[in-house]
Amino acid sequence: MILLLFGPPGCGKGTQAAFLAEHFHIPAISTGEVFRAECKAGTPLGKMACQIMAKGGLVGDDIVNGVVANRLTRPDCAGGFVFDGFPRTLPQAEQLDKILEARGFGKPQVVDFCVSPEELVKRISGRWMCSVGGEIYNIHEAPPKVAGICDRDGGKLVQRADDRPEAVKERLVVYERQTKPLTEYYRRRGVLDLLDAGAPVEEVSRALEKLVKCS
Ligand code: AP5
């Protein structure tokens, strides 16, 4: 099972990747999460990625492809995996195809999350993340039991640097320009499914589970 969750910032990819990982016992790989962790650790890669992410741009293809190729060598990927936020450009999609072919994996299933622009803004502006474990909350839809504190590990909840309005605007522009065209790439390969992701979380999870099982 190789799943690629595709869609604009804030559409719910991370939330549903966590659901799929738990449900199907496969690792969820978020390239955004990898770069945020590097950022937090203050590594040279993190320092470089931090600056790009805070402005809403994309980390360079060579760097992203290297990170992904390395991650896919880990044994937990042998039975499949779900990507959240990768690929985001044509060179990334082509590189992934090469890796899948070289390692004898089948074709991926690509799920395109469809959400209205108004709902995206609402979701992003309400998002808070645990500074320890990365658990995602939303003050409108899925608030923590105690304001500002993670239910799971008691970590402090913080907002992402790239959730500032100017960065969000740029992320949406970058998505339309560089990432959205990939839907055509996958449609032509017959592996693209559209998902109405504007519904509440549990409803989207049910629809996604059905879509994945039916393919
Ligand atoms: P990344 O972390 O991948 O960010 P993104 O794609 O912009 O997506 P988000 O994480 O903002 O949203 P999401 O779709 O995961 O939604 P979520 O589940 O959190 O990337 C960040 C940056 O890293 C990029 O901008 C780039 O700089 C760099 N990067 C990463 N990958 C890269 C790559 N491949 N190439 C180059 N650069 C790369 O949900 C959002 C909120 O809504 C949450 O609060 C959640 O609780 C809530 N919510 C979720 N579902 C629902 C629902 N159904 N109803 C109501 N609320 C919901």
Coordinates of C-alpha atoms and ligand atoms in Angstrom, one line a residue:
M1 CA 0.0 0.0 0.0
I2 CA 1.6 3.2 -1.2
L3 CA -0.5 6.3 -0.6
L4 CA 0.2 9.8 -1.6
L5 CA -2.0 12.4 0.1
F6 CA -2.2 15.4 -2.1
G7 CA -3.9 18.8 -1.5
P8 CA -3.4 22.5 -0.4
P9 CA -2.0 23.6 2.9
G10 CA -4.4 22.9 5.7
C11 CA -6.7 20.5 3.8
G12 CA -6.1 17.8 6.4
K13 CA -3.4 15.6 5.0
G14 CA -1.4 15.3 8.3
T15 CA -4.6 14.5 10.2
Q16 CA -5.6 11.8 7.8
A17 CA -2.1 10.4 7.3
A18 CA -2.0 9.7 11.1
F19 CA -5.4 7.9 10.8
L20 CA -4.2 5.8 7.9
A21 CA -0.9 4.9 9.6
E22 CA -2.7 3.7 12.7
H23 CA -5.4 1.9 10.8
F24 CA -3.3 0.1 8.2
H25 CA -0.1 -0.2 10.3
I26 CA 2.1 1.6 7.8
P27 CA 4.4 4.6 8.5
A28 CA 3.2 8.1 7.7
I29 CA 6.0 10.2 6.3
S30 CA 5.6 14.0 6.3
T31 CA 8.4 15.8 4.6
G32 CA 7.2 19.0 6.3
E33 CA 7.5 17.2 9.7
V34 CA 11.1 16.0 8.8
F35 CA 12.1 19.6 8.1
R36 CA 10.4 21.0 11.2
A37 CA 12.3 18.4 13.3
E38 CA 15.6 19.4 11.6
C39 CA 14.7 23.1 12.3
K40 CA 14.1 22.4 16.0
A41 CA 17.3 20.4 16.2
G42 CA 19.2 23.4 14.7
T43 CA 21.0 21.2 12.1
P44 CA 22.5 22.9 9.0
L45 CA 19.7 21.4 6.9
G46 CA 17.1 22.6 9.5
K47 CA 18.5 26.2 9.5
M48 CA 18.3 26.3 5.7
A49 CA 14.8 24.7 5.6
C50 CA 13.5 27.0 8.4
Q51 CA 14.1 30.1 6.4
I52 CA 12.4 28.8 3.3
M53 CA 9.4 27.4 5.2
A54 CA 8.8 30.5 7.2
K55 CA 8.4 32.4 3.9
G56 CA 6.1 29.8 2.5
G57 CA 8.5 28.5 -0.3
L58 CA 9.6 25.0 -1.2
V59 CA 12.8 23.3 -0.1
G60 CA 15.0 22.4 -3.1
D61 CA 14.2 19.2 -5.0
D62 CA 17.6 17.7 -4.6
I63 CA 17.4 18.0 -0.8
V64 CA 13.9 16.7 -0.6
N65 CA 14.6 13.8 -2.9
G66 CA 17.7 12.9 -0.8
V67 CA 15.7 12.9 2.4
V68 CA 12.9 10.8 0.9
A69 CA 15.3 8.2 -0.7
N70 CA 17.0 7.8 2.6
R71 CA 13.8 7.5 4.6
L72 CA 12.5 4.8 2.3
T73 CA 15.4 2.5 3.0
R74 CA 14.2 2.0 6.6
P75 CA 12.7 -1.4 7.2
D76 CA 9.3 0.0 8.4
C77 CA 8.6 1.0 4.7
A78 CA 8.8 -2.6 3.4
G79 CA 5.0 -3.1 3.6
G80 CA 4.1 0.3 2.3
F81 CA 3.8 3.9 3.5
V82 CA 1.7 7.0 3.3
F83 CA 3.3 10.3 2.2
D84 CA 1.9 13.6 3.4
G85 CA 3.2 16.5 1.4
F86 CA 5.4 14.6 -1.0
P87 CA 5.8 14.9 -4.0
R88 CA 5.2 18.6 -4.5
T89 CA 7.0 19.2 -7.9
L90 CA 7.4 17.3 -11.1
P91 CA 11.1 16.4 -10.4
Q92 CA 10.0 14.9 -7.0
A93 CA 7.2 12.9 -8.6
E94 CA 9.7 11.5 -11.3
Q95 CA 12.2 10.6 -8.6
L96 CA 9.6 8.8 -6.6
D97 CA 8.5 6.8 -9.7
K98 CA 12.2 5.7 -10.1
I99 CA 12.5 4.6 -6.5
L100 CA 9.2 2.7 -6.6
E101 CA 10.2 0.9 -9.8
A102 CA 13.8 0.2 -8.5
R103 CA 12.5 -1.3 -5.3
G104 CA 9.7 -3.3 -6.9
F105 CA 6.9 -1.4 -5.3
G106 CA 3.6 -1.2 -7.2
K107 CA 1.9 2.0 -8.4
P108 CA 1.0 4.5 -5.7
Q109 CA -2.6 5.5 -5.0
V110 CA -2.9 9.3 -5.0
V111 CA -5.7 11.0 -3.1
D112 CA -6.5 14.6 -3.9
F113 CA -8.1 16.3 -0.9
C114 CA -10.7 18.9 -2.1
V115 CA -11.6 21.6 0.4
S116 CA -13.0 25.1 -0.2
P117 CA -10.6 28.1 0.2
E118 CA -12.7 29.5 3.1
E119 CA -12.5 26.2 5.0
L120 CA -8.7 26.0 4.4
V121 CA -8.2 29.5 6.0
K122 CA -10.4 28.5 9.0
R123 CA -8.5 25.2 9.5
I124 CA -5.0 26.9 9.2
S125 CA -5.9 29.8 11.5
G126 CA -7.3 27.4 14.2
R127 CA -4.3 24.9 14.1
W128 CA -2.1 24.4 17.1
M129 CA 0.6 21.7 17.4
C130 CA 2.3 20.0 20.3
S131 CA 5.8 21.3 20.6
V132 CA 6.9 17.9 21.9
G133 CA 5.1 15.1 19.9
G134 CA 3.7 17.1 17.0
E135 CA 0.0 16.1 17.7
I136 CA -2.3 18.4 15.7
Y137 CA -5.3 20.3 17.3
N138 CA -7.8 22.8 16.0
I139 CA -9.4 25.3 18.3
H140 CA -12.6 25.2 16.2
E141 CA -13.0 21.5 15.6
A142 CA -10.7 19.4 17.8
P143 CA -9.5 21.5 20.8
P144 CA -7.3 20.0 23.5
K145 CA -9.0 19.2 26.9
V146 CA -6.9 21.9 28.5
A147 CA -6.2 25.0 26.5
G148 CA -2.6 25.2 25.2
I149 CA -1.6 21.8 26.5
C150 CA -1.3 18.5 24.5
D151 CA -3.7 15.8 25.7
R152 CA -1.2 13.0 24.8
D153 CA 2.0 14.1 26.4
G154 CA 1.4 17.4 28.2
G155 CA 3.5 19.4 25.8
K156 CA 3.0 23.1 25.1
L157 CA 0.9 23.8 22.0
V158 CA 2.3 26.3 19.6
Q159 CA 1.4 27.8 16.2
R160 CA 3.6 27.1 13.2
A161 CA 5.8 29.9 11.9
D162 CA 4.4 29.3 8.4
D163 CA 0.8 29.7 9.5
R164 CA 1.2 33.5 9.6
P165 CA -1.2 35.1 7.0
E166 CA 1.6 36.3 4.7
A167 CA 3.3 32.9 4.6
V168 CA -0.1 31.1 4.1
K169 CA -0.8 33.3 1.1
E170 CA 2.5 32.4 -0.4
R171 CA 2.1 28.7 0.4
L172 CA -1.3 28.7 -1.5
V173 CA 0.3 30.5 -4.5
V174 CA 3.2 28.0 -4.5
Y175 CA 0.7 25.1 -4.3
E176 CA -1.3 26.3 -7.3
R177 CA 1.8 27.0 -9.4
Q178 CA 4.1 24.1 -8.6
T179 CA 2.1 21.3 -6.9
K180 CA -1.4 21.4 -8.3
P181 CA -0.2 20.5 -11.9
L182 CA 0.9 17.1 -10.5
T183 CA -2.8 16.1 -10.4
E184 CA -2.7 15.9 -14.2
Y185 CA 0.5 13.8 -14.0
Y186 CA -1.2 11.2 -11.8
R187 CA -4.5 11.4 -13.6
R188 CA -2.8 10.4 -16.8
R189 CA -1.4 7.3 -15.0
G190 CA -4.9 6.4 -13.8
V191 CA -4.0 6.5 -10.1
L192 CA -5.7 9.7 -8.9
D193 CA -8.8 9.7 -6.7
L194 CA -10.7 12.8 -5.6
L195 CA -11.8 13.0 -2.0
D196 CA -14.3 15.5 -0.6
A197 CA -12.3 16.5 2.4
G198 CA -14.5 19.4 3.5
A199 CA -16.5 17.3 5.9
P200 CA -15.7 16.7 9.7
V201 CA -12.5 14.7 10.4
E202 CA -14.3 11.3 11.2
E203 CA -16.4 11.5 8.0
V204 CA -13.3 12.2 5.9
S205 CA -11.5 9.3 7.5
R206 CA -14.4 6.9 6.7
A207 CA -14.6 8.1 3.1
L208 CA -10.8 7.8 2.8
E209 CA -10.7 4.3 4.3
K210 CA -13.4 3.2 1.8
L211 CA -11.5 4.8 -1.1
V212 CA -8.3 3.0 -0.1
K213 CA -9.9 -0.4 0.4
C214 CA -11.7 -0.2 -2.9
S215 CA -8.7 0.4 -5.0
Ligands
AP5_1 P1 3.8 20.6 5.3 O1 4.0 20.4 6.7 O2 3.6 19.5 4.4 O3 2.6 21.6 5.1 P2 1.3 21.8 4.1 O4 1.3 20.8 2.9 O5 1.3 23.2 3.8 O6 0.1 21.2 4.8 P3 -0.3 21.5 6.3 O7 0.6 20.8 7.2 O8 -0.4 23.0 6.5 O9 -1.8 21.0 6.3 P4 -2.4 19.6 6.3 O10 -3.0 19.4 4.9 O11 -1.4 18.5 6.8 O12 -3.6 19.7 7.3 P5 -3.7 19.3 8.9 O13 -4.0 17.9 9.0 O14 -2.5 19.8 9.6 O15 5.0 21.5 4.7 C1 5.4 22.6 5.3 C2 6.5 23.3 4.5 O16 7.7 22.3 4.4 C3 6.2 23.6 3.1 O17 5.6 24.8 2.9 C4 7.6 23.6 2.5 O18 8.3 24.7 2.8 C5 8.3 22.4 3.2 N1 8.1 21.1 2.5 C6 7.4 20.1 2.9 N2 7.4 19.1 2.0 C7 8.1 19.6 0.9 C8 8.4 19.0 -0.4 N3 7.9 17.8 -0.7 N4 9.1 19.8 -1.2 C9 9.5 21.0 -0.9 N5 9.3 21.6 0.3 C10 8.5 20.9 1.2 O19 -5.0 20.1 9.3 C11 -5.0 21.5 9.3 C12 -5.9 21.9 10.5 O20 -7.2 21.6 10.2 C13 -5.6 21.2 11.8 O21 -5.8 22.1 12.9 C14 -6.6 20.1 11.9 O22 -6.9 19.7 13.2 C15 -7.8 20.7 11.2 N6 -8.5 19.7 10.4 C16 -8.1 18.6 9.7 N7 -9.0 18.0 9.1 C17 -10.2 18.6 9.4 C18 -11.6 18.4 9.1 N8 -12.0 17.4 8.3 N9 -12.5 19.3 9.6 C19 -12.1 20.3 10.4 N10 -10.8 20.6 10.7 C20 -9.9 19.7 10.3

